[in-house]
GROMACS .gro file of C-alpha atoms in nm:
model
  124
    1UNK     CA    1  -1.341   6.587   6.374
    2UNK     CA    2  -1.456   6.511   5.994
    3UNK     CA    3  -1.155   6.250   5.944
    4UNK     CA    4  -1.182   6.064   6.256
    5UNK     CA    5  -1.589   6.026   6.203
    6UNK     CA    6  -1.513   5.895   5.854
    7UNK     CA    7  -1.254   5.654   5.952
    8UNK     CA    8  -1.516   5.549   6.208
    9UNK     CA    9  -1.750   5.467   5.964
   10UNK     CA   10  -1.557   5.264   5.777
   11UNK     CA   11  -1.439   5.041   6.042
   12UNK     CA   12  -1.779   4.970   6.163
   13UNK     CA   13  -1.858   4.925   5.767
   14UNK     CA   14  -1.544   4.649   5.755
   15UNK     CA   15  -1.673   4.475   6.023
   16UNK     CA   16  -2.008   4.376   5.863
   17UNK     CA   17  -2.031   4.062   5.718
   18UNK     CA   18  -2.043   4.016   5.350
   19UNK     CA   19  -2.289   3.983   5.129
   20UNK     CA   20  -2.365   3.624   4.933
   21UNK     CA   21  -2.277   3.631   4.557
   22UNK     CA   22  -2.552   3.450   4.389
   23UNK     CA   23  -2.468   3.214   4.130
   24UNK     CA   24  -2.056   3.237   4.227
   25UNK     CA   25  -1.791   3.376   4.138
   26UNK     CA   26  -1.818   3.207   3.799
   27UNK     CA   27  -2.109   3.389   3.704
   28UNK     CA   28  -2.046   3.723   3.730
   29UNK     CA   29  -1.983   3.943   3.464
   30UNK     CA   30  -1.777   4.253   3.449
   31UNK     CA   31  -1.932   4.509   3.446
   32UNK     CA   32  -1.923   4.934   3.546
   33UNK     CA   33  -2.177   5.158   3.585
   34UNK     CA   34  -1.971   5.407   3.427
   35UNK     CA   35  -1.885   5.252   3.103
   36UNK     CA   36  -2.216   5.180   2.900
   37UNK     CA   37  -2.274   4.810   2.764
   38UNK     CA   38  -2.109   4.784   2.396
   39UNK     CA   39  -1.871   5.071   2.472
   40UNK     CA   40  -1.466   4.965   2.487
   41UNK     CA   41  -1.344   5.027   2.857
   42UNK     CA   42  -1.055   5.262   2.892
   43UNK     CA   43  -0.723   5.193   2.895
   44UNK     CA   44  -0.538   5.172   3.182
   45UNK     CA   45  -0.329   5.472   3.206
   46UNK     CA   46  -0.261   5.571   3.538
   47UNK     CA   47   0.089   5.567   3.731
   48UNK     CA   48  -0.029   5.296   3.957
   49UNK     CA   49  -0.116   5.056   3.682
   50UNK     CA   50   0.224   5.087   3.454
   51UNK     CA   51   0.423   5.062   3.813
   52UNK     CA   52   0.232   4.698   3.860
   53UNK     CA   53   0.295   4.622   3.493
   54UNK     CA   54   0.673   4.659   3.580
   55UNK     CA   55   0.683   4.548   3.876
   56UNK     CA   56   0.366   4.246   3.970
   57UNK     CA   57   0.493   4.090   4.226
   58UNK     CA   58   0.490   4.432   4.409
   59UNK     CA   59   0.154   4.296   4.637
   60UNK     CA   60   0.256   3.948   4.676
   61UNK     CA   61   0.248   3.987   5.042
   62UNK     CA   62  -0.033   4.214   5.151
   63UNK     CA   63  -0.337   4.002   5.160
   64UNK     CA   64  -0.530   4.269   5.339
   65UNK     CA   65  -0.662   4.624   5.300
   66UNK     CA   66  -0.520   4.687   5.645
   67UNK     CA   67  -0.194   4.600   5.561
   68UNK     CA   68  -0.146   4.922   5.343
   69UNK     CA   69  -0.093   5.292   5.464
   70UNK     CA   70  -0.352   5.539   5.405
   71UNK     CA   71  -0.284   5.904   5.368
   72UNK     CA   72  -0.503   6.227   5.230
   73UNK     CA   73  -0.428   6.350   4.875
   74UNK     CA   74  -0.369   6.721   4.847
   75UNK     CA   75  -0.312   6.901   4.520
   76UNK     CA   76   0.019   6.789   4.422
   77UNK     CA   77  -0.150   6.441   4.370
   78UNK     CA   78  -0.393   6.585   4.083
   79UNK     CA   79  -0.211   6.420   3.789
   80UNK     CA   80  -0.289   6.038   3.968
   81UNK     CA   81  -0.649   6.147   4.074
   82UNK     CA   82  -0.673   6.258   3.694
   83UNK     CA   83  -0.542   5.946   3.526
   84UNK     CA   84  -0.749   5.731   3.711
   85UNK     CA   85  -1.029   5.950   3.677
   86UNK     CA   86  -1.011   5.835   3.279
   87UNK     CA   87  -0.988   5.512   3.360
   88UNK     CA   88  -1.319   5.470   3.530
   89UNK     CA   89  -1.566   5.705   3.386
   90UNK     CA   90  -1.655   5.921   3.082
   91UNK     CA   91  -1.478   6.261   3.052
   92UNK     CA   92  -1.801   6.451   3.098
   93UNK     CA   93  -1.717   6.369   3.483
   94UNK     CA   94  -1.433   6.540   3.469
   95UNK     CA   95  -1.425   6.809   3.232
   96UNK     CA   96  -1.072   7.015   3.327
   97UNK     CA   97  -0.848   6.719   3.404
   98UNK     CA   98  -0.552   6.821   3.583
   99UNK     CA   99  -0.680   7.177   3.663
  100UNK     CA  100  -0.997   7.025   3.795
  101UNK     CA  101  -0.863   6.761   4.000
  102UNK     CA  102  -0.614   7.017   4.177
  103UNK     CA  103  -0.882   7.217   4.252
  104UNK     CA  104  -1.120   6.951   4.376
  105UNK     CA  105  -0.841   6.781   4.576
  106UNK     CA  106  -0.751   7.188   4.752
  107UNK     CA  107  -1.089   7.207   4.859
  108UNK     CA  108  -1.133   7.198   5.232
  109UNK     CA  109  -1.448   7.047   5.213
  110UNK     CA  110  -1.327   6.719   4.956
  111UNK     CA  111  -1.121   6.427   5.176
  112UNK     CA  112  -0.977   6.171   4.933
  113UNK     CA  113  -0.791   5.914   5.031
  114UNK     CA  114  -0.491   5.739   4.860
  115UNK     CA  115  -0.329   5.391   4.942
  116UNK     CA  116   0.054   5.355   5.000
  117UNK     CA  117   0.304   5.014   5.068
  118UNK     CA  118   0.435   5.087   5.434
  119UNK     CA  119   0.762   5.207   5.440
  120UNK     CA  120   0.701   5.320   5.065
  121UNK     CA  121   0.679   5.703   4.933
  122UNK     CA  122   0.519   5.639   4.688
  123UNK     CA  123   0.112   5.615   4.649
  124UNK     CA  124  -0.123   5.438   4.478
   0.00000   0.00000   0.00000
């Protein structure tokens, strides 16, 4: 099926070996391909973000990717998918919000994925 193809995919993708930063670490600037130079970045807004504000220690142990719990967001997680949404690019991307997240997240044919703490209800 669809989900185990995709999770295929991205095993074989993890087990490539990265690519060389030139100049370092040091040298790199930030940057996003949704935020045009000049232009403030958005404020971070989303549930995720004010939880680590509270709380920063919260990763302190997971040091890998496959250390965290991966499950498929359905409707009810619209308000997250929207938040974040304004974090990362221009409204024009999403023009509904909510409404259009819940609608993009019930349709059969959109799998997004979202990233929880084992033994933790709550998502990222």
């Amino acid at each position: 099926n669809a989900k185990q193809k995709l999770l295929r995919k991205l095993r074989e993708k993890r087990a490539r070996p990265l690519p060389e930063l030139s100049g370092g670490i040091e040298a790199l600037e930030l940057i996003s391909s949704a935020v045009p130079p000049g232009c403030k970045a958005p404020d971070l807004c989303s549930r995720i973000h004010r939880i680590l504000e509270e709380k920063p220690d919260m990763f302190e142990g997971v040091t890998s990717s496959t250390q965290l719990r991966y499950e498929c967001m359905s409707a009810d997680d619209a308000q997250d998918l929207a938040d974040l949404q304004a974090e990362w690019y221009p409204p024009e991307s999403y023009p509904d919000g909510v409404p259009w997240c819940e609608r993009l997240l019930a349709d059969p044919g959109v799998m997004a994925l979202k990233a929880m703490l084992p033994g933790s209800c709550s998502c990222f």
